[in-house]
Coordinates of C-alpha atoms in Angstrom, one line a residue:
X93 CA -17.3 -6.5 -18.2
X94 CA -15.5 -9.7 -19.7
X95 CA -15.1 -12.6 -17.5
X96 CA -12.2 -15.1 -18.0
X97 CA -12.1 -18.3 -17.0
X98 CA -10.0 -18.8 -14.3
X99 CA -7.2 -20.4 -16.4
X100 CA -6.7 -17.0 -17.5
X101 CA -6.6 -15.4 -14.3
X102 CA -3.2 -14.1 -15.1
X103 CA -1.9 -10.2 -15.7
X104 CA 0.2 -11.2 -18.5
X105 CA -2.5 -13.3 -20.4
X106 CA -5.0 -10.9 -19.9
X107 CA -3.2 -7.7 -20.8
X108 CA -2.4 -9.5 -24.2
X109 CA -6.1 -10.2 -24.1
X110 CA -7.0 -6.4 -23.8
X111 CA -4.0 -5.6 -26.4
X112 CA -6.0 -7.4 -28.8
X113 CA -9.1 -6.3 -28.6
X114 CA -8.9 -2.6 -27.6
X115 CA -5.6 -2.0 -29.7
X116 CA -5.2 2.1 -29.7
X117 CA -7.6 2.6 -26.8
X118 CA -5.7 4.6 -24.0
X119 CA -5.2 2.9 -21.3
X120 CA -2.7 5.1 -19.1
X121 CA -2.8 8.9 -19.8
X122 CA -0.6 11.8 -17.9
X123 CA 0.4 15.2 -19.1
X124 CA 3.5 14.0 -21.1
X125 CA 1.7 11.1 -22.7
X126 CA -0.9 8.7 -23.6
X127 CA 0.0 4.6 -23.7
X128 CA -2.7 2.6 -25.3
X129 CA -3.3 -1.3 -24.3
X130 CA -1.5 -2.2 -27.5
X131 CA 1.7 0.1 -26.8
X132 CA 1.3 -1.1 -23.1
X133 CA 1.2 -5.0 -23.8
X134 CA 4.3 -3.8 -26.3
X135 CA 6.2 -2.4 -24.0
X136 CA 5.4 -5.1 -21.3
X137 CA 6.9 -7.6 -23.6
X138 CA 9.7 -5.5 -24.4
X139 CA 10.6 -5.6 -20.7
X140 CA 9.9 -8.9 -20.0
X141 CA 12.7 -9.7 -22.9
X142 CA 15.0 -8.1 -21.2
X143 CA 14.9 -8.9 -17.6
X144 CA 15.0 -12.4 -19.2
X145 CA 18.4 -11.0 -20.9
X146 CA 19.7 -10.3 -17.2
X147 CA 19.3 -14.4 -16.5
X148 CA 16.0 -14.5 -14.6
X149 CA 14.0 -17.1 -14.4
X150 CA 10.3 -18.4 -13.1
X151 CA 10.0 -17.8 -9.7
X152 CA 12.9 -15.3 -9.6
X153 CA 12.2 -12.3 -7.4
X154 CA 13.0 -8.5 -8.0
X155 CA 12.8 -5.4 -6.4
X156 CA 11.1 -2.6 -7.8
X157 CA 11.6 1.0 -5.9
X158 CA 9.7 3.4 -8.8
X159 CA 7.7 6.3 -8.3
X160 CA 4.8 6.9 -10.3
X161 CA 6.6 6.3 -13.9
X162 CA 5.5 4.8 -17.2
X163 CA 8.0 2.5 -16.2
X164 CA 7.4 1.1 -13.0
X165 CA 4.1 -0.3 -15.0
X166 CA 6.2 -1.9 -18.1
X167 CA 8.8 -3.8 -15.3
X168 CA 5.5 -4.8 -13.4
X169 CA 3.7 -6.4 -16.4
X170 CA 6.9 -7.9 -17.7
X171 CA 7.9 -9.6 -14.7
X172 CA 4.2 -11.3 -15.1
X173 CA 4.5 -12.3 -17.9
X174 CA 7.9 -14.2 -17.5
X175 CA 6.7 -15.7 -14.4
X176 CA 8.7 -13.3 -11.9
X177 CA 7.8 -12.5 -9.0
X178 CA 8.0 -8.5 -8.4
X179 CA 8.6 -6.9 -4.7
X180 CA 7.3 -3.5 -4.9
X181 CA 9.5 -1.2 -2.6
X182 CA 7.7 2.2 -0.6
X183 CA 9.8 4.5 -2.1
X184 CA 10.0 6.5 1.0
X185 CA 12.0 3.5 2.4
X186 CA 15.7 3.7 4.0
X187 CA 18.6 2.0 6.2
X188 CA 17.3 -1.3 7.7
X189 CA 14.1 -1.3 6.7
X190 CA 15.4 -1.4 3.1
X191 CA 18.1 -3.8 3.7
X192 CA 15.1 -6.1 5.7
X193 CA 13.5 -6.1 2.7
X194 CA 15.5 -6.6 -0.5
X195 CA 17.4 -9.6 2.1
X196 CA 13.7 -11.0 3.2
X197 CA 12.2 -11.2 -0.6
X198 CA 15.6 -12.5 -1.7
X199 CA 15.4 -10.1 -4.3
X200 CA 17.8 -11.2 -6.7
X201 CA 17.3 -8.0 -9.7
X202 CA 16.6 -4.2 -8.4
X203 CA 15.1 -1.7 -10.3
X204 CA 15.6 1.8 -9.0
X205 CA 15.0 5.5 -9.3
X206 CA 18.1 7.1 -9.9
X207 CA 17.2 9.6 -7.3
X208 CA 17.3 6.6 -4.6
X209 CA 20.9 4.9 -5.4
X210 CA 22.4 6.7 -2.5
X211 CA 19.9 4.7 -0.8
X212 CA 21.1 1.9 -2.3
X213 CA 24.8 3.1 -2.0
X214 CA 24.2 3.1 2.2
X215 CA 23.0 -0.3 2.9
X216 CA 24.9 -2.8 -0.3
X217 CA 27.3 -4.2 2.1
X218 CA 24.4 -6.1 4.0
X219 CA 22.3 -7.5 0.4
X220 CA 22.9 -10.9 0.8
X221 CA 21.3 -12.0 -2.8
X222 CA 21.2 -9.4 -4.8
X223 CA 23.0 -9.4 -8.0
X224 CA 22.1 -7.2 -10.0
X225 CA 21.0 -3.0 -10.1
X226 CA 18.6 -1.5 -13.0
X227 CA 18.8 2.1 -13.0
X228 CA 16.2 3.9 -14.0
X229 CA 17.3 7.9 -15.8
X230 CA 14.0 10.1 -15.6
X231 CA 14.8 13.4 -18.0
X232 CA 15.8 16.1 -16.1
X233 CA 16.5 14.1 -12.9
X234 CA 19.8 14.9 -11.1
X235 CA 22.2 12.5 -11.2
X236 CA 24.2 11.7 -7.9
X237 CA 27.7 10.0 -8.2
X238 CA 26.8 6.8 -6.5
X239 CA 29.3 3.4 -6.5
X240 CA 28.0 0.2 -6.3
X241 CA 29.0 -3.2 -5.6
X242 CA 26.7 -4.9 -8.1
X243 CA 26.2 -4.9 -11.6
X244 CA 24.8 -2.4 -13.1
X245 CA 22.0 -1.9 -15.8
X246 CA 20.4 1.0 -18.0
X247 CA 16.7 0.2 -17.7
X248 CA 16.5 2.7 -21.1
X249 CA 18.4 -0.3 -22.6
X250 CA 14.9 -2.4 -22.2
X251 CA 13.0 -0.5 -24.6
X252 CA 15.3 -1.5 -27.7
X253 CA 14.5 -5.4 -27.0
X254 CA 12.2 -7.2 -29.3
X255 CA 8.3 -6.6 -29.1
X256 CA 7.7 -10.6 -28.5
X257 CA 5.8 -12.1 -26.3
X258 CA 8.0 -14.3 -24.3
X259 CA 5.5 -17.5 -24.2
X260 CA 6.3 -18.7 -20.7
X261 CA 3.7 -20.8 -19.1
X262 CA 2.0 -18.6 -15.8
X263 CA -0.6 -20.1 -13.9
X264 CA -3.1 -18.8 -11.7
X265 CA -1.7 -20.2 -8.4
X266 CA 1.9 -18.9 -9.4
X267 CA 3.0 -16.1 -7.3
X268 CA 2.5 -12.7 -8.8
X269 CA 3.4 -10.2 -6.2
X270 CA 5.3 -10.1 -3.1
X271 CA 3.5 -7.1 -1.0
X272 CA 5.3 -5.8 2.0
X273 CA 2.8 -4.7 4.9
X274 CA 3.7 -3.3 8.1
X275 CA 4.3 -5.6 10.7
X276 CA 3.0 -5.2 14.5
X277 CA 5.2 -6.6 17.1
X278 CA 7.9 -7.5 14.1
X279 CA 8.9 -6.9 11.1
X280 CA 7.2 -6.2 7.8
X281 CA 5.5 -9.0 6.8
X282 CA 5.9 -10.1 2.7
X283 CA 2.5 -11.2 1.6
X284 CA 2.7 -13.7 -1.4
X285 CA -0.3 -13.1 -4.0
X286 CA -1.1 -15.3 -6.3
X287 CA -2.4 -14.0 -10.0
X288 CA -5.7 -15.0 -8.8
X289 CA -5.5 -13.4 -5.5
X290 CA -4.7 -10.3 -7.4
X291 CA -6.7 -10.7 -10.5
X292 CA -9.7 -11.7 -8.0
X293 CA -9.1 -9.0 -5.7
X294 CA -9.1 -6.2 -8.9
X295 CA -12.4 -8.1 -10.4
X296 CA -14.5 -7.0 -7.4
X297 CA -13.6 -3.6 -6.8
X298 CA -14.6 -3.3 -10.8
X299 CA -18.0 -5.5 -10.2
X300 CA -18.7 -3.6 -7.1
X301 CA -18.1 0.0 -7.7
X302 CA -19.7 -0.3 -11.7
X303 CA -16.3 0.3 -13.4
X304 CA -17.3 1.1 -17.0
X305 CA -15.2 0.9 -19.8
X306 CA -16.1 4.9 -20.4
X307 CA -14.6 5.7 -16.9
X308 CA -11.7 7.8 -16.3
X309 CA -10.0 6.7 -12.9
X310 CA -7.9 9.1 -11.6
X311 CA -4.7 7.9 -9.9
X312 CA -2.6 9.9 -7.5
X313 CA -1.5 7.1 -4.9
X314 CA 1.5 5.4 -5.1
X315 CA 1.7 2.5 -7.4
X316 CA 3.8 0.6 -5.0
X317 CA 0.2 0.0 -2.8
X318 CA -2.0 -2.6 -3.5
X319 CA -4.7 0.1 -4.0
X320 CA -3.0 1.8 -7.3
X321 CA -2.0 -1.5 -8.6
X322 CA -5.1 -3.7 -7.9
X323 CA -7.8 -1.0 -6.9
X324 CA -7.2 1.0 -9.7
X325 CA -4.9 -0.3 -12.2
X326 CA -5.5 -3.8 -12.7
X327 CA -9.3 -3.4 -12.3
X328 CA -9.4 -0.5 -15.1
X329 CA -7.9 -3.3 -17.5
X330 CA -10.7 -5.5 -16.5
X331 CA -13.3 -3.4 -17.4
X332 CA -11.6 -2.1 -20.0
X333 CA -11.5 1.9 -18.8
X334 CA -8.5 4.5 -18.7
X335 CA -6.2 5.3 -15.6
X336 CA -4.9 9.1 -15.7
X337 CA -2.3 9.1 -13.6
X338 CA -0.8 12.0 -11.3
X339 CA 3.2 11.8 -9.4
X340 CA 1.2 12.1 -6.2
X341 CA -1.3 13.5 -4.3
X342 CA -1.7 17.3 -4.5
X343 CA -4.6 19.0 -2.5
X344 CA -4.3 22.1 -4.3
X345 CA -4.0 20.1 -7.7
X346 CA -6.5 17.5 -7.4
X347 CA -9.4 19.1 -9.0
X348 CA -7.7 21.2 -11.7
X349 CA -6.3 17.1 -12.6
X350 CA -9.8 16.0 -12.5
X351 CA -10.7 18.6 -14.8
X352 CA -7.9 18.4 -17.0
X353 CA -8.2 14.6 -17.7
X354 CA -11.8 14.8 -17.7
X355 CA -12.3 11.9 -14.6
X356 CA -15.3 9.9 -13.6
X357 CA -13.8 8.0 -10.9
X358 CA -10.9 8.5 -8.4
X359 CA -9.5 6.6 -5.4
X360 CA -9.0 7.9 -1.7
X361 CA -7.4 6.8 1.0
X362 CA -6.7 8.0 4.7
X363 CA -6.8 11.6 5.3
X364 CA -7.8 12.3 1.1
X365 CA -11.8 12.4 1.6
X366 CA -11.3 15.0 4.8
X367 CA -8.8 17.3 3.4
X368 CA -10.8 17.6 0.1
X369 CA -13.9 18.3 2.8
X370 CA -12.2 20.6 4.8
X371 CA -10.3 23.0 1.8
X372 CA -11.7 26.2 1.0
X373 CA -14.1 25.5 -2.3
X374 CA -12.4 26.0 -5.6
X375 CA -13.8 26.8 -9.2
X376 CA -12.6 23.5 -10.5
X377 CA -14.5 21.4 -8.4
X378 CA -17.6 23.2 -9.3
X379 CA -19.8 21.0 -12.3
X380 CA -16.4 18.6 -11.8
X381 CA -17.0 15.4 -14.4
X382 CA -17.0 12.6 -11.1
X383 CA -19.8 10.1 -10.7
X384 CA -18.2 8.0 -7.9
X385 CA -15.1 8.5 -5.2
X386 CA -13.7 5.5 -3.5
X387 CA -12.8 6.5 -0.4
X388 CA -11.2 4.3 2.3
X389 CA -12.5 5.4 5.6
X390 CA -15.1 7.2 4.2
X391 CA -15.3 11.3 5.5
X392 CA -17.5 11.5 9.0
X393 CA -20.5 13.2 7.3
X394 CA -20.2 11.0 3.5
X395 CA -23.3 12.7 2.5
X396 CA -21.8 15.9 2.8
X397 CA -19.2 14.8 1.0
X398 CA -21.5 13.7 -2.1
X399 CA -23.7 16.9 -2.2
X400 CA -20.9 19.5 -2.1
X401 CA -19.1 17.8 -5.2
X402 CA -22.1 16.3 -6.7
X403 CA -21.2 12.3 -6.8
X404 CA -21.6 8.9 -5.1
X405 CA -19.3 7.8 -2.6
X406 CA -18.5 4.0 -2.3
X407 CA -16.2 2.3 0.4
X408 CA -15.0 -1.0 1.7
X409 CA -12.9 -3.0 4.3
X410 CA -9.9 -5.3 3.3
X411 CA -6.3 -5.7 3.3
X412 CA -3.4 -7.0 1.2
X413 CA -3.7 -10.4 2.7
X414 CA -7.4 -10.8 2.2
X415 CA -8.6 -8.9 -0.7
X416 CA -11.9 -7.0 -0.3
X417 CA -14.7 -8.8 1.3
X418 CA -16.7 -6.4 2.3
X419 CA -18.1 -3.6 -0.2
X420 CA -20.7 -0.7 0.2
X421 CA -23.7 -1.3 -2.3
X422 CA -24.2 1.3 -5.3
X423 CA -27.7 0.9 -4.4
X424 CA -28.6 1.3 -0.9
X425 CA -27.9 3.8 1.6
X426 CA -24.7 3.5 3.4
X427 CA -25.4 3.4 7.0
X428 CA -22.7 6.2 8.7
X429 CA -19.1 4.9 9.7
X430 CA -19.9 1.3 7.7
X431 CA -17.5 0.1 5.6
X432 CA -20.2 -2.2 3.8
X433 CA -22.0 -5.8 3.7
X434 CA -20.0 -9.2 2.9
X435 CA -20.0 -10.2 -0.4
X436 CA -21.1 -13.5 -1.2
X437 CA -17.2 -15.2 -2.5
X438 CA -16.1 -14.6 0.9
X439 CA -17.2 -16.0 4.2
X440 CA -16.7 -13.5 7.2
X441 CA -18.0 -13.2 11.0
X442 CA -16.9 -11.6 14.1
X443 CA -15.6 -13.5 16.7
X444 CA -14.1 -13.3 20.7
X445 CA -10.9 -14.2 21.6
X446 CA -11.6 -18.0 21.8
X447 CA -12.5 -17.5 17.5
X448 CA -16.7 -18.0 18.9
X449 CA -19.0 -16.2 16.8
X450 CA -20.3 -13.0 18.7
X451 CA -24.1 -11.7 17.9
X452 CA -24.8 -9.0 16.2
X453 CA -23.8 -5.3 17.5
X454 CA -20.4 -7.0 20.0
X455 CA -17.1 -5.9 19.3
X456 CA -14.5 -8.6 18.2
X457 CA -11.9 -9.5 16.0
X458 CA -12.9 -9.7 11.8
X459 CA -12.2 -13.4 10.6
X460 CA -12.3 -14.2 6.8
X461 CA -12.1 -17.2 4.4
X462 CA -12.3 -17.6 0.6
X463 CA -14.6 -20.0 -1.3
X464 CA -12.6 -19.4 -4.1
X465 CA -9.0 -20.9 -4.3
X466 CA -5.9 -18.8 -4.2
X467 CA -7.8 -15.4 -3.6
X468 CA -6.4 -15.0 -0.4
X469 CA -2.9 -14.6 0.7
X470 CA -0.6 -17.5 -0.1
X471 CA 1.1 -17.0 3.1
X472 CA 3.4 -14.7 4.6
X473 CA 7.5 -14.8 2.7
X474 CA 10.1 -16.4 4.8
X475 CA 7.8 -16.5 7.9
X476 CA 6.0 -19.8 7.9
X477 CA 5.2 -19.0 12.1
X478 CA 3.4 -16.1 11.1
X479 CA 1.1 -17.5 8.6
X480 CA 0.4 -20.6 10.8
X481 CA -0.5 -17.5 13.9
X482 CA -2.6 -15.7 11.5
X483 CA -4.4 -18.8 10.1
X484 CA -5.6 -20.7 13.1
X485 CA -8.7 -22.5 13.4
X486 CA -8.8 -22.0 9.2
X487 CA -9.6 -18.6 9.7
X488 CA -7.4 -15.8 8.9
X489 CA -7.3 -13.0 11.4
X490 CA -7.1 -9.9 10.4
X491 CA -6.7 -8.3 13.9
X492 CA -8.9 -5.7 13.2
X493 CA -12.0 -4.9 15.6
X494 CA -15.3 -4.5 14.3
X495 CA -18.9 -5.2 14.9
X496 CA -21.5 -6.3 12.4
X497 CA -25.5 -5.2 13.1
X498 CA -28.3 -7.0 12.7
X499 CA -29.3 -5.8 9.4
X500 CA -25.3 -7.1 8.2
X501 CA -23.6 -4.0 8.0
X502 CA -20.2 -4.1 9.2
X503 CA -18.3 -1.4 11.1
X504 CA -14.5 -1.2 11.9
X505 CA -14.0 0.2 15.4
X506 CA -9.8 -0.5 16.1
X507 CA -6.7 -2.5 15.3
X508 CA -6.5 -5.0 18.1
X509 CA -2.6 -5.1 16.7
X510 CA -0.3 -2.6 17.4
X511 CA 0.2 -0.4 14.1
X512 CA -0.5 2.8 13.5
X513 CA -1.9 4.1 10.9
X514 CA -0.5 7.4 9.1
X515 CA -1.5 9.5 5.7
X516 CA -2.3 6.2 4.5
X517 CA 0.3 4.4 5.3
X518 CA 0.7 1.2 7.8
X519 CA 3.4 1.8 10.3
X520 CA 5.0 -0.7 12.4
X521 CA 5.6 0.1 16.0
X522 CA 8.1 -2.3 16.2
X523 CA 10.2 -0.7 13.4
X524 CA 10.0 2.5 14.3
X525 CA 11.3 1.5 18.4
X526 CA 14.1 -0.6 16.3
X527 CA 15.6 2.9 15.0
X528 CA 15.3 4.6 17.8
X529 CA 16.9 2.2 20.4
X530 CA 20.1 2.1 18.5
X531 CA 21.0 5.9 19.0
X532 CA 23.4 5.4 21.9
X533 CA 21.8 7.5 24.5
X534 CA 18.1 5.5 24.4
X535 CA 17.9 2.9 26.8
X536 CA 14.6 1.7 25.4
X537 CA 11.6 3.5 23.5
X538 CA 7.7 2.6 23.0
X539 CA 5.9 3.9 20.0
X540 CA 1.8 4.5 19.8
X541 CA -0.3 6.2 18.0
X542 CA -1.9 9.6 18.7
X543 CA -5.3 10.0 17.5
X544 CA -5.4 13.6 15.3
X545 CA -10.0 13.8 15.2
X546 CA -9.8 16.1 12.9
X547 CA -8.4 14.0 10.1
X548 CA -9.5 10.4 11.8
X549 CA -5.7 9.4 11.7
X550 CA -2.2 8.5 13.7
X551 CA -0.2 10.8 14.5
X552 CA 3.0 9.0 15.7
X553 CA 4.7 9.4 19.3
X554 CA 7.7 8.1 20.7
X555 CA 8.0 8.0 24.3
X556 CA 11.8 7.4 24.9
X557 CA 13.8 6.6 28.4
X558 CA 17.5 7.6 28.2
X559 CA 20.6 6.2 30.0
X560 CA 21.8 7.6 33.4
X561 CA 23.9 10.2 32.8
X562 CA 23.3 10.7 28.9
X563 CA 21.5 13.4 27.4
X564 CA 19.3 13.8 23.7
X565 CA 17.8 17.3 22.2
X566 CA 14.5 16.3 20.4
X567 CA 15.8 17.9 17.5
X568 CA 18.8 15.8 17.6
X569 CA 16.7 12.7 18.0
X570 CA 14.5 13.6 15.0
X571 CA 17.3 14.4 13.3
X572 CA 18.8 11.0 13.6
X573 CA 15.2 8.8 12.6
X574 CA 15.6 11.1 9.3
X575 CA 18.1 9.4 8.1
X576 CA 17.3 5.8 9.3
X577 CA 13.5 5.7 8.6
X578 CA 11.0 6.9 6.1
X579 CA 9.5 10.1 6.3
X580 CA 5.8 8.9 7.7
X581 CA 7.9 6.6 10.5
X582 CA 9.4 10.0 11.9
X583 CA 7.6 10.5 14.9
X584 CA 5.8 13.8 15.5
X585 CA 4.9 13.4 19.3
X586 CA 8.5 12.7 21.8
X587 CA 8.2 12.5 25.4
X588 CA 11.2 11.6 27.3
X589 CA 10.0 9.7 30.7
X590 CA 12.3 8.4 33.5
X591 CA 10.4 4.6 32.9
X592 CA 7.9 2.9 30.4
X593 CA 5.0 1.4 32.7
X594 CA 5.2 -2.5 32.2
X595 CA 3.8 -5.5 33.5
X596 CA 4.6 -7.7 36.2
X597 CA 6.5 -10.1 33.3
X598 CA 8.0 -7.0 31.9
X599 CA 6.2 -6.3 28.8
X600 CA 5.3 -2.4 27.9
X601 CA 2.1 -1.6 28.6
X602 CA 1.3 0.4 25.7
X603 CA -2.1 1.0 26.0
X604 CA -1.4 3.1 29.2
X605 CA 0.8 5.1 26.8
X606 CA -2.0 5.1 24.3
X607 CA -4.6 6.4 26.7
X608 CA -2.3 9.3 27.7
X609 CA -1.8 10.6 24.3
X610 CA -0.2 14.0 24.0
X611 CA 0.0 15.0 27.8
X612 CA 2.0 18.5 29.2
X613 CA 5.4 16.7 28.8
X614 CA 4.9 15.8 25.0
X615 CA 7.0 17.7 22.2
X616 CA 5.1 18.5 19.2
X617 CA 7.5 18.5 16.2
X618 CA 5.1 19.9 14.0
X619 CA 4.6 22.7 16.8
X620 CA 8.3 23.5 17.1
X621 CA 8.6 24.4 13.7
X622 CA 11.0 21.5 12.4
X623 CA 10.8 20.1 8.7
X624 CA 11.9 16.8 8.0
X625 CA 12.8 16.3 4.2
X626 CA 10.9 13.5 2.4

């Protein structure tokens, strides 16, 4: 795999890189099509023309709510290579959440779905800099008549704009990415990565998992994570290898995919390595083409996992903020439930409360620093109070509980923060109450997760007080968090309760609600038969 001098740790300037030397190599295959790194680094510049036609500049920030498109890859290499900053949006995203974050990024440019405008279309009256919409048409798509208060631009338009490079000056410290990740007693917190934060943090998945530039990685995450984009994407151009990419993840279709596109590699998150353990076996993952799965938590039993389908699992532990310093090694035995050994570009330990360095085998928080610049998070958008918290004593804190063993293996045992964490997907607590308390018959609401064993996941419960004298069906409750939150926030578990138990200063005490879990009282929504649209 080439290395580049860190001058060059930059998506734009290596992409161009790649486009050179590989020329009609695919890079990016689906059903429909196959784009090459020179039609890729084409198209890239083709974009990056034309948000430059729309007036934005260095620095400028903008939006990006895409699905899984050709698309959403030519606005995200574009934007690097003018300098912009891009602010990918979870598509599943609605009412104030949205709004919080289009205002927070100070987006000034969004490029959208056409199937999300309504979206759009609810909350315009509260973007405070937006200027200007990019719609994107997808064949076939309906189209919804939606007004909007901004202007308004075909994104089709960018592919008839000149295939030049625009020769703007990136460097590695620039900001490359703004990265949205769920918040725990606030908001969503915008993490600012740098193009060596996210060139760095795609270099050592390739390094460590043995990316080969024969390898077929297949994609069905959402390219709006950091695990599409940097896990997979970005480190496939690295090592020079193909990404064949799927809308989504399908249980019944994942290993006719794998089959079809002939993968080597593929990435899983959350409940993905259980569910493909726990289906009924199917004649397309027998003699299936896969050497390795990267799977984050790895399944209970991993060796199971490898015999039945016939490959090597690797894993790791890391976040947005941090990048990925600690990695499972190709050639030793993963201990069960590890997540891997430190690698040597980042320094790590385990510390108490007071940030003193625990021995081995105690339980305490996982604190990490970089050795090389700009690899970890640049700080935290609009929330300088947050990054000063998170960055005390020249540590960051991740605020994750784990213990490390004597022989350096680490192990994650629990988020000392209050998220929850759902199909993949981070979910503040906070958010979620924020909804909720605004339907006029909630007093005040506490949200906590609900552990589900069999697929080593949150399930999401709300447990709600009402006023005096008001009353709320569940199904009308549910009903209203449909249209304010995204699909994942919708809690599953609600349990009205007369009081939240508190302390003597008045905060909730939520891990009494936590250790009660899904008691008598609790209303499964799942259970009652109610289906929440997506």
């Amino acid at each position: 795999m080439k290395e580049y001098a860190m001058s060059d740790w930059v998506l734009g300037r290596v992409l161009s890189d790649k486009a050179a030397r590989l020329g009609d190599k695919p890079f990016l295959r689906t059903k429909d099509a196959d784009v090459t790194y020179a039609e890729m680094n084409s198209q890239a510049n083709r974009f990056a023309q034309g948000f430059l036609r729309l007036g934005l500049k260095h620095g400028d920030k903008v939006c990006l709510m895409l699905d899984n498109c050709l698309e959403h890859y030519y606005c995200w290499f574009g934007l690097n290579k003018i300098g912009s900053i891009d602010v990918p949006i979870n598509t599943a995203y609605k009412g104030q959440i949205l709004e919080y974050i289009i205002n927070n990024s100070e987006a000034k440019v969004l490029v959208v779905d056409q199937i999300y405008l309504d979206r759009i279309q609810f909350v315009q009256e509260k973007l405070e800099h937006l200027e200007h919409v990019v719609v994107c048409r997808q064949t076939g798509a309906e189209t919804a008549v939606v007004e909007l208060n901004k202007m308004i631009t075909e994104l089709a338009d960018f592919f008839s704009e000149p295939d030049r490079d625009p020769g703007i000056d990136v460097h590695y410290s620039d900001l490359a990415s703004i990265v949205y990740t769920s918040g725990t007693t606030g908001p969503s917190k915008g993490v600012m990565m740098s193009q060596a934060h996210c060139y760095y943090f795609s270099w050592v998945v390739a390094e460590n998992i043995g990316l080969k530039s024969i390898d077929v990685d297949y994609m069905c995450l959402p390219l709006f994570h950091v695990n599409a984009r940097l896990m997979c994407s970005y480190a496939c151009i690295l090592a020079e290898a193909q990404v064949a990419m799927a809308p989504r993840f399908s249980l019944s279709a994942f290993w006719k995919d794998i089959q079809y596109f002939q993968a080597t590699v593929f990435n899983g998150l959350g409940a993905i390595g259980p569910l493909l353990l726990s289906a009924q076996p199917s004649p397309e993952e027998e003699n299936n083409p896969v050497r390795l799965a990267f799977l984050v938590p790895t399944p209970k039993d991993h060796k199971a996992f490898e015999q039945r389908f016939g490959l090597k699992v690797a894993t790791t532990y890391g976040m947005t903020e941090i990048g990925l310093p600690i990695f499972s090694s190709l050639d030793k035995e993963l201990p069960p439930g590890s997540c891997g050994k430190s690698i040597p570009s980042y320094e790590v330990k385990i510390v108490d409360e007071y940030d003193n360095e625990l021995p081995p085998n105690q339980v305490g928080e996982f604190v990490v620093r970089n050795r090389i610049p700009y690899t970890l998070l640049s700080g935290y958008y609009n929330m300088p109070e947050k990054t000063l918290e998170d960055s005390r004593n020249l540590w960051f804190h991740t605020g994750d509980a784990m213990y490390v063993d004597s022989d350096g293996w680490f192990y994650f045992v629990d988020r000392l923060k209050d998220s929850i964490r759902r199909r993949g997907e981070n979910i503040s607590s906070f958010e979620v109450e924020n909804v909720i308390n605004q339907h006029p018959a909630v007093l005040e609401c506490a949200v906590v997760a609900v552990k589900d064993e069999v697929m080593s996941e949150d399930e999401v419960k709300a447990c709600v007080v009402l006023h005096e004298g008001q009353s709320l069906t569940l199904e009308g409750l549910i009903r209203f968090c449909e249209e304010r939150m995204p699909y994942f926030h919708i809690p599953r578990y609600v349990e009205f309760l007369t009081e939240l138990p508190k302390t003597d200063t008045g905060k909730v005490r939520k891990i009494v609600l936590r250790e009660s879990g899904e008691t008598q009282q609790t209303w499964d929504r799942e259970e009652a038969g109610i289906k929440i649209k997506r």
